[in-house]
mmCIF file of C-alpha atoms in Angstrom:
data_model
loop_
_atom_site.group_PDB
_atom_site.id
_atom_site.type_symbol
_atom_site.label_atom_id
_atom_site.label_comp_id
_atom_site.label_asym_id
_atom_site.label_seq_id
_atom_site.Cartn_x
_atom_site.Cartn_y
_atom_site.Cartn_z
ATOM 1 C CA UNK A 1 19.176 -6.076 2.879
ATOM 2 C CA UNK A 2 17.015 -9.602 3.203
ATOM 3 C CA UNK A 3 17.158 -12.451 0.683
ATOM 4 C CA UNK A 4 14.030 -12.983 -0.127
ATOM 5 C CA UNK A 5 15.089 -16.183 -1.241
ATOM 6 C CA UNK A 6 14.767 -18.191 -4.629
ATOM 7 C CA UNK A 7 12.818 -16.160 -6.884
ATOM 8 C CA UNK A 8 9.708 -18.052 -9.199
ATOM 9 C CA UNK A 9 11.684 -18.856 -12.401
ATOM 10 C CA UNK A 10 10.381 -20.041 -15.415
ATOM 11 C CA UNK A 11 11.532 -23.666 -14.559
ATOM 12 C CA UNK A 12 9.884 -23.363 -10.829
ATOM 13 C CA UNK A 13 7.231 -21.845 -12.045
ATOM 14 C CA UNK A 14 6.177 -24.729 -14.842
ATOM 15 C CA UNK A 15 6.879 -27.278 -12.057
ATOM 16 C CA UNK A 16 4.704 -25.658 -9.854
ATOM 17 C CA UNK A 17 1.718 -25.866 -12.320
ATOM 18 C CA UNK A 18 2.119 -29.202 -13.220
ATOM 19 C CA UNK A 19 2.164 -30.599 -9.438
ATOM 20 C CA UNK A 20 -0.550 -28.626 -8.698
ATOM 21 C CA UNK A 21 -2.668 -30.042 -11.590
ATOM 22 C CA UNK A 22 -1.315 -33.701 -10.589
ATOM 23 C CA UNK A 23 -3.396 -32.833 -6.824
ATOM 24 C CA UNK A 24 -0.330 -32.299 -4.585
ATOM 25 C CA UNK A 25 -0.891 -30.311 -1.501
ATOM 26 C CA UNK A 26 1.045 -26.890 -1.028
ATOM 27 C CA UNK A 27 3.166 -28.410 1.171
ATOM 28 C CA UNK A 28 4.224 -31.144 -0.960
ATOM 29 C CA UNK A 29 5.016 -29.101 -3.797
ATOM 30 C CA UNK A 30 6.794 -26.465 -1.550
ATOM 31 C CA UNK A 31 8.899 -29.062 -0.669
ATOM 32 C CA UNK A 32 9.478 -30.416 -3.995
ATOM 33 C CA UNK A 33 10.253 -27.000 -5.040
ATOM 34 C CA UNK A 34 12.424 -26.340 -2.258
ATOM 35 C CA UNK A 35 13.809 -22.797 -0.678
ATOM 36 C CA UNK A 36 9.957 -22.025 -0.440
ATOM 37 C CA UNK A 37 6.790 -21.891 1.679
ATOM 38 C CA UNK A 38 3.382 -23.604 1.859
ATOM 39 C CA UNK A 39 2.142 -20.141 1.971
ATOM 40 C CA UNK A 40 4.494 -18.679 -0.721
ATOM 41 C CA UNK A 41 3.235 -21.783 -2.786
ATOM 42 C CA UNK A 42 -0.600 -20.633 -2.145
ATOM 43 C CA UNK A 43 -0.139 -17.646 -2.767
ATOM 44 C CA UNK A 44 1.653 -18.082 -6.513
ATOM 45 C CA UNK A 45 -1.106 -20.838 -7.400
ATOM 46 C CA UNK A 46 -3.841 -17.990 -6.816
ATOM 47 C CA UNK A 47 -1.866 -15.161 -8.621
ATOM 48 C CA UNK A 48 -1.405 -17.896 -11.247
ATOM 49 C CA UNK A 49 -5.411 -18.664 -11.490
ATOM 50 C CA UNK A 50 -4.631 -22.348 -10.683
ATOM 51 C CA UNK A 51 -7.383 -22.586 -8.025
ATOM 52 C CA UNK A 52 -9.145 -25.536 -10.302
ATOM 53 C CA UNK A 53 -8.059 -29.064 -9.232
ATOM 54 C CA UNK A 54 -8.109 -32.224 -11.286
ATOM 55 C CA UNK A 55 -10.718 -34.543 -10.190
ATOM 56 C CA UNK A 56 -10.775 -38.268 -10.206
ATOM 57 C CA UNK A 57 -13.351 -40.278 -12.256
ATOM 58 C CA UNK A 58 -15.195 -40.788 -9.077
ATOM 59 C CA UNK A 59 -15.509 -37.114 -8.350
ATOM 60 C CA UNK A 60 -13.192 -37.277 -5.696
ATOM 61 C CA UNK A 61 -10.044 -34.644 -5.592
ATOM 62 C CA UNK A 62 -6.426 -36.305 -6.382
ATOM 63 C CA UNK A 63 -4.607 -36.041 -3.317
ATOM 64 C CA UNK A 64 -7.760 -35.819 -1.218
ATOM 65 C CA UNK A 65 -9.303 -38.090 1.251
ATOM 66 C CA UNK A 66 -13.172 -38.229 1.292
ATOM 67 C CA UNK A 67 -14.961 -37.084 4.920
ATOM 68 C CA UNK A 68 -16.579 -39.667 5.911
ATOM 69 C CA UNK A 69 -20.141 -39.143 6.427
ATOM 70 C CA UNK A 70 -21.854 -38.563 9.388
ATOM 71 C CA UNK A 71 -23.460 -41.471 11.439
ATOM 72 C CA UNK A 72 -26.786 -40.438 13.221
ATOM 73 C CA UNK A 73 -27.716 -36.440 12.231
ATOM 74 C CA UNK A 74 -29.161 -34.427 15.224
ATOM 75 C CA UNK A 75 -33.096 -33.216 14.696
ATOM 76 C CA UNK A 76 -33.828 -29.970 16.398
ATOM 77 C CA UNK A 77 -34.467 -30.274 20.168
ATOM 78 C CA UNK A 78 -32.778 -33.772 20.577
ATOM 79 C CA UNK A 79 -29.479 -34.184 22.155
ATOM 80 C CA UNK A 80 -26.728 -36.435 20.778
ATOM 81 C CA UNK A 81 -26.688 -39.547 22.493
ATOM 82 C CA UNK A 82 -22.653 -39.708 21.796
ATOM 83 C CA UNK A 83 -20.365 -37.661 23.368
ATOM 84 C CA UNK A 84 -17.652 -37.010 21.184
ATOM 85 C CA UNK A 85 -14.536 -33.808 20.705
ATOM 86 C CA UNK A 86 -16.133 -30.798 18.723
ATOM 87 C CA UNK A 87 -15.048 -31.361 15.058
ATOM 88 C CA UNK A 88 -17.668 -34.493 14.798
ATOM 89 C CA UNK A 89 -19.989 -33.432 16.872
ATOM 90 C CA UNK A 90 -20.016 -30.423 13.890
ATOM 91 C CA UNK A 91 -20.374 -33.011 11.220
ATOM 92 C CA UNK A 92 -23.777 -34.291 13.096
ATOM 93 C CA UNK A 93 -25.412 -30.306 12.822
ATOM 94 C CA UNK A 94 -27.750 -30.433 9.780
ATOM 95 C CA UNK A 95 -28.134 -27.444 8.121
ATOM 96 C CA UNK A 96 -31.790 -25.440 9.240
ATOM 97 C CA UNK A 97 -34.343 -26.251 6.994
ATOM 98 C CA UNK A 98 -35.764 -22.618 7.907
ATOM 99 C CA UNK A 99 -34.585 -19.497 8.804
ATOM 100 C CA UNK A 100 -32.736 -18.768 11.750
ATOM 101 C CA UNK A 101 -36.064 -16.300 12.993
ATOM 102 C CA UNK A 102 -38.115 -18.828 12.475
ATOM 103 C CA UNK A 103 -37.542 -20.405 16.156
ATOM 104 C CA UNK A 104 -38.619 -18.358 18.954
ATOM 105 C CA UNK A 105 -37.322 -19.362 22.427
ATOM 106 C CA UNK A 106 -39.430 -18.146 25.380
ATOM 107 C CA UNK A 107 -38.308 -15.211 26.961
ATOM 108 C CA UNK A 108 -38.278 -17.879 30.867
ATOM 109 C CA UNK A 109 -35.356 -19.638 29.016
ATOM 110 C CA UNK A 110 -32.503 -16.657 28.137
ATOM 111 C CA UNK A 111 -30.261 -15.982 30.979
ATOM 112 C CA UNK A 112 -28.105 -13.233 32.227
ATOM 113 C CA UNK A 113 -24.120 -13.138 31.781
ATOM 114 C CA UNK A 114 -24.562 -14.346 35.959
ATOM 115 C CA UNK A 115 -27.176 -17.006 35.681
ATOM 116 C CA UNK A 116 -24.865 -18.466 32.721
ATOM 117 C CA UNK A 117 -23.830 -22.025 33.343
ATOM 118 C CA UNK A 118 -21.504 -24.239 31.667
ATOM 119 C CA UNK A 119 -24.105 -26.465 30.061
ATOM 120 C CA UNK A 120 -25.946 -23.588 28.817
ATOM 121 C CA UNK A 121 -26.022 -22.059 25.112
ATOM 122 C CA UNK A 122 -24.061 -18.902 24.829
ATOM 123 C CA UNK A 123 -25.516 -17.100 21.891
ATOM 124 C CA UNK A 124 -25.740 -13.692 22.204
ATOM 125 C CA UNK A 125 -29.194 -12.483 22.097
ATOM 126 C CA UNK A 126 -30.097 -8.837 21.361
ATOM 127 C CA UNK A 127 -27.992 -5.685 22.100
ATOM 128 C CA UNK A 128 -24.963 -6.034 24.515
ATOM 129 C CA UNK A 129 -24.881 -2.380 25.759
ATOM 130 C CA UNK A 130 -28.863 -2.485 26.738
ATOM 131 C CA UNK A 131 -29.916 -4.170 30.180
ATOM 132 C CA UNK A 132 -32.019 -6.719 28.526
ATOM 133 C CA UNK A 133 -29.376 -8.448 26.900
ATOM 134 C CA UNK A 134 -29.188 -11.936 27.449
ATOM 135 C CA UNK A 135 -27.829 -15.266 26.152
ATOM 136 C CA UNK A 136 -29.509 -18.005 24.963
ATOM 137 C CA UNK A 137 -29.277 -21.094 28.400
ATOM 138 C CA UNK A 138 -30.671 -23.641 26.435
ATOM 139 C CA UNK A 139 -28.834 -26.852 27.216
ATOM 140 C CA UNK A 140 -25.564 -26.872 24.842
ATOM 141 C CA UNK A 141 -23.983 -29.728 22.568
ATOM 142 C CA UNK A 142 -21.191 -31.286 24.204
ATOM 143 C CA UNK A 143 -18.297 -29.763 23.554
ATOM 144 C CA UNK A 144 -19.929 -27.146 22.135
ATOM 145 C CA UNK A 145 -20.667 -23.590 23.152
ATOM 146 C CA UNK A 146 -24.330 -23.797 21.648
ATOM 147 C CA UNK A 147 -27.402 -25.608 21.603
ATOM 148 C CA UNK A 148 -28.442 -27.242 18.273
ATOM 149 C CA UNK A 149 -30.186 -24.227 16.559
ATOM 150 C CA UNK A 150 -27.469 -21.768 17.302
ATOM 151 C CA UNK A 151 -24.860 -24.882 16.217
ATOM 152 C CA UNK A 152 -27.103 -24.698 13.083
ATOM 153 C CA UNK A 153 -26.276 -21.004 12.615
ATOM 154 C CA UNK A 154 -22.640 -21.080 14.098
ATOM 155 C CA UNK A 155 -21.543 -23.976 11.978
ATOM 156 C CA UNK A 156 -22.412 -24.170 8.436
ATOM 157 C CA UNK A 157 -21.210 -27.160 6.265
ATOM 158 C CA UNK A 158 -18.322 -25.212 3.682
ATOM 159 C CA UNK A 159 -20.744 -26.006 0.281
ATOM 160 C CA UNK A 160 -23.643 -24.403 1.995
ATOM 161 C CA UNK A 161 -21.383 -21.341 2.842
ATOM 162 C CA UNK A 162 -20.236 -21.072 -0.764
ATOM 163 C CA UNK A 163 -23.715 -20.996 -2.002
ATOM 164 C CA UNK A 164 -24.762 -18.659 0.520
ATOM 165 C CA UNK A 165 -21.706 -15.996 -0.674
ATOM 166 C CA UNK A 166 -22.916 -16.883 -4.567
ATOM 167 C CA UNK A 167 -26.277 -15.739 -3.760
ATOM 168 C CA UNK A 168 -25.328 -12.513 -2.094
ATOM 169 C CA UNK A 169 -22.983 -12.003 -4.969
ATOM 170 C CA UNK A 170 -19.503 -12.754 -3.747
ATOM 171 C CA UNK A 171 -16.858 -15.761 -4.926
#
């Protein structure tokens, strides 16, 4: 039979709790606790109900560094002037001021899994098992597999998420 290894005493337990409320990460406080796992930490802070953190005066979260925020935002139909890896060029997509069937793209501009280029946005569009499926082909971010309104819809900032899964009635 396995060792499952140390078991959560009372001791490692109360430990637990009170670096989590000081704002270490799981991994600091699994290896403060020792014999256990970032995930094995996780997952006793959410059986405990210790998902709350402690937050600084400044509204900032101990243990936390701020994002920075982003320089120049991208308006629909522009491209960014700045090439940069994918994780920024996420943090310059503004959330859609309206609804995702709002924008229209002409029919001339969707392409076929064959006229698909690199450049070209590759949201799905319509049903995949009927012949007039097609993809997007507007020009993409760099580094991205979409153009700016399907970036819009692919990457929503976390807060905006949240709300979205309050409103439909999930935490």
């Amino acid at each position: 039979m396995m060792d499952a290894g140390p078991s959560w005493t009372k001791e490692r337990v109360e430990l637990l709790k009170r670096l989590w409320s000081d704002g270490h990460s799981a991994s600091q406080i699994a290896a403060e606790i020792g014999g256990v796992s970032r995930n094995a930490v996780i997952g006793k802070v959410h059986r405990l109900g210790l998902a709350g953190r402690v937050t600084k005066p400044n509204g900032a979260q101990a243990g936390r560094r701020p994002r920075p925020e982003p320089e120049a935002p991208v308006s629909v139909g522009e491209t960014p002037s700045v090439v940069a890896p994918a994780p920024p060029a996420l943090a310059l997509i503004q959330p859609a001021s309206a609804p995702p069937s709002a924008v229209a793209l002409p029919e001339s501009s969707r392409v076929t899994i064959m006229e698909l280029r690199d450049f070209m946005c590759r949201w799905p569009m319509g049903d995949p098992s009927t012949p007039d499926f097609r993809f997007c082909g507007d020009r993409a971010i760099t580094g991205l597999p979409y153009c700016t309104h399907h970036s819009r819809i692919a990457y929503q900032p976390a807060a905006e998420r949240k709300r979205d899964r309050k409103v439909v009635g999930f935490r």
